[in-house]
Coordinates of C-alpha atoms in Angstrom, one line a residue:
X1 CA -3.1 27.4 -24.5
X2 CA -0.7 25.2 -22.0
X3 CA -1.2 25.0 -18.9
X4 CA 0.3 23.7 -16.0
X5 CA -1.6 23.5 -12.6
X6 CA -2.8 22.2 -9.5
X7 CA -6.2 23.1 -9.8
X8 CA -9.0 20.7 -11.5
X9 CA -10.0 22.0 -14.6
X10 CA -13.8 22.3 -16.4
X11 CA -13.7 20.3 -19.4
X12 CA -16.9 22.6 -21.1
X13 CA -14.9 26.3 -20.5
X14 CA -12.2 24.2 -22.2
X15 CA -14.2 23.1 -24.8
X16 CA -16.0 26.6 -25.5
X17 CA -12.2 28.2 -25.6
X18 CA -11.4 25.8 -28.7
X19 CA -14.4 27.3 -30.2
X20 CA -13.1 30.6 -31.4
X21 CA -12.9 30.1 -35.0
X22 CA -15.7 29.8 -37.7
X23 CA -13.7 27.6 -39.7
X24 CA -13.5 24.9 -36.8
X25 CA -15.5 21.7 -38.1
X26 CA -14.3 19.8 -35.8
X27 CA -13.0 19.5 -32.1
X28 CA -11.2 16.1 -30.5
X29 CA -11.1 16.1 -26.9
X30 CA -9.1 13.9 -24.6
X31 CA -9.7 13.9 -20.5
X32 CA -7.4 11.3 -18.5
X33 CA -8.1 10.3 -14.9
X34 CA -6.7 8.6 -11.8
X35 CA -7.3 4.8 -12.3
X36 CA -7.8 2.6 -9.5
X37 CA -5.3 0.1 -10.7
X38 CA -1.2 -0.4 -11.4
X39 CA 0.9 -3.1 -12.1
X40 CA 1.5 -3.5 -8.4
X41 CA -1.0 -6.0 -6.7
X42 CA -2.3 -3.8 -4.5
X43 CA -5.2 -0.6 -6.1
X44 CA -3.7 3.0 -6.2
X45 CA -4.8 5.0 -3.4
X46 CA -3.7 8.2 -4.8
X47 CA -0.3 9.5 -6.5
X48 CA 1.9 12.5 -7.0
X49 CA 2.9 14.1 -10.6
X50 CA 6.1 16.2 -10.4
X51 CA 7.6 18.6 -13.1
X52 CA 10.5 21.2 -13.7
X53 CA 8.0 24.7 -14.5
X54 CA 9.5 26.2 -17.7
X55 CA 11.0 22.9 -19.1
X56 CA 7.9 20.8 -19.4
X57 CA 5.8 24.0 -20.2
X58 CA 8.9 24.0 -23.4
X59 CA 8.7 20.2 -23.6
X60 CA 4.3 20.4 -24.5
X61 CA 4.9 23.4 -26.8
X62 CA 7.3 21.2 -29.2
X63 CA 4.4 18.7 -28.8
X64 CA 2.1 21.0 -30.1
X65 CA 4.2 22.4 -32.7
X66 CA 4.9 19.4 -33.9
X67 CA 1.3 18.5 -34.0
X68 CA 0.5 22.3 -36.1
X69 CA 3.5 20.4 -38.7
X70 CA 1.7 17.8 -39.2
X71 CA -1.8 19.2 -39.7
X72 CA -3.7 22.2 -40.4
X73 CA -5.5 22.9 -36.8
X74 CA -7.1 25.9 -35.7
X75 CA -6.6 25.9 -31.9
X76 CA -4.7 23.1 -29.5
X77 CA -5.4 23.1 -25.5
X78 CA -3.4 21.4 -23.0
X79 CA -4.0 21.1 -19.3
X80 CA -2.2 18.8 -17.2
X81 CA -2.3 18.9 -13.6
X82 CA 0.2 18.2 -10.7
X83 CA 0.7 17.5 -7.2
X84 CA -1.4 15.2 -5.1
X85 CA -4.3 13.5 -6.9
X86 CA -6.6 11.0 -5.9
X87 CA -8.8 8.2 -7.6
X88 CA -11.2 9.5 -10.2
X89 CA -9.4 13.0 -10.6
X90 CA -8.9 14.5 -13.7
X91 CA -5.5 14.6 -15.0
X92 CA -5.0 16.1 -18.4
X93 CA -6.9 17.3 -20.6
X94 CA -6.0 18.2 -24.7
X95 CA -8.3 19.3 -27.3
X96 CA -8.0 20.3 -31.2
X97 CA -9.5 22.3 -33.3
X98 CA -9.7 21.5 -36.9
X99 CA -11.6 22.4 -40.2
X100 CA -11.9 18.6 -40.6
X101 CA -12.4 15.7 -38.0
X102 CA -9.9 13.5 -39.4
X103 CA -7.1 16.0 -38.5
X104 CA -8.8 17.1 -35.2
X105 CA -8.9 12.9 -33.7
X106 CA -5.6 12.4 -35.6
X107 CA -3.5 15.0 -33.8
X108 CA -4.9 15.0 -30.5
X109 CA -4.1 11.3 -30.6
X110 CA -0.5 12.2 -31.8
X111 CA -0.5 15.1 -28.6
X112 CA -1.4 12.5 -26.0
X113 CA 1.1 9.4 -27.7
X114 CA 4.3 12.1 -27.3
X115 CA 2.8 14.0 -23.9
X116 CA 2.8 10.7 -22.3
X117 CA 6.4 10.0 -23.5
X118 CA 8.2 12.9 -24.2
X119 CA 6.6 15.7 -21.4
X120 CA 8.9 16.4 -17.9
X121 CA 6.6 14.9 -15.9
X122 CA 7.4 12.4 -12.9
X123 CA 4.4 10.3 -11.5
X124 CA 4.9 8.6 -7.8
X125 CA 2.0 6.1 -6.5
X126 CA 1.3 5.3 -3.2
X127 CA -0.7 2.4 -2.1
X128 CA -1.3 3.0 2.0
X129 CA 1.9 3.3 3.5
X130 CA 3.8 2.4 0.5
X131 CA 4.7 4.0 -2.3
X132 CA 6.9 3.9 -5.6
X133 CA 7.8 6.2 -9.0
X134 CA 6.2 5.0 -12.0
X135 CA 8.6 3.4 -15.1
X136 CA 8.2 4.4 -18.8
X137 CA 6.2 1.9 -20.3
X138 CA 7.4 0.1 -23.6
X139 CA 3.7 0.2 -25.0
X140 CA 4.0 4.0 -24.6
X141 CA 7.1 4.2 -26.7
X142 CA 5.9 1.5 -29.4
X143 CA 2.8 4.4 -29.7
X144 CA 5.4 6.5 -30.8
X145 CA 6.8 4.5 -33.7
X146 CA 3.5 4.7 -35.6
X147 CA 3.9 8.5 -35.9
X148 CA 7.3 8.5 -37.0
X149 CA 6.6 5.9 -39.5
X150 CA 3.6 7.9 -41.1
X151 CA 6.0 11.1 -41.0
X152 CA 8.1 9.1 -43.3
X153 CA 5.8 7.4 -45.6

């Protein structure tokens, strides 16, 4: 399941929905939210995530393809919201199912590395009256290499 929305989601439906199979040994869950911190001075007062429906909906299935490539999972869920969000909001949310636990915290890990840099999504934070869109970060890229490295090894 992908999802794109607006609305907050409830991490234990989510959970319950990666339940399904009897083979699942394992589930990894990952929930992000709104820090109260950036690398401007002043504390985040609340920000806006933009996307382009249909191409980052396409952009998070590759992910998770990618992800069912690389290891034998039984279910994947992704939630990510947009618009306005403030401090303490939930923001994504991914889960695995697997047979084993070392595949289940290995590819949700991998989910989040490339859904961080590879999803259409656009992220503007405003601090009072000011506000600015948020840059790639390198560390988010140098996550990436680990993956293709182990793809290749």
């Amino acid at each position: 399941m992908i999802l794109v929305q607006e609305e907050d989601f409830q991490v234990d439906a989510l959970y319950k929905s990666l339940l399904k199979s009897n083979q699942t040994g394992a589930v990894a869950m990952f929930v992000g939210l709104v820090r109260q911190f950036s690398d401007l001075p002043k504390e985040v007062c609340s920000f806006e995530l933009e996307h382009y429906p249909g191409m980052t909906e396409k952009n998070l299935q590759t992910i998770v393809d990618e992800a069912n490539t690389r290891w034998s999972l039984l279910d994947v869920c992704i939630v990510h919201r947009v618009g306005r969000l403030s401090v303490d909001d939930q923001i994504v949310f991914v889960g695995v199912s697997a047979s084993h636990r070392a595949e289940a915290f290995q590819a949700c890990d991998f989910i989040m590395d490339y859904l961080k840099s590879r999803a259409a999504f656009w992220k503007k934070e405003s601090q009072g009256s000011q506000s600015h869109w948020v840059e790639a970060k390198t560390n988010d890229e140098k996550s990436l290499e680990r993956w293709s490295k182990l793809r290749n090894s």
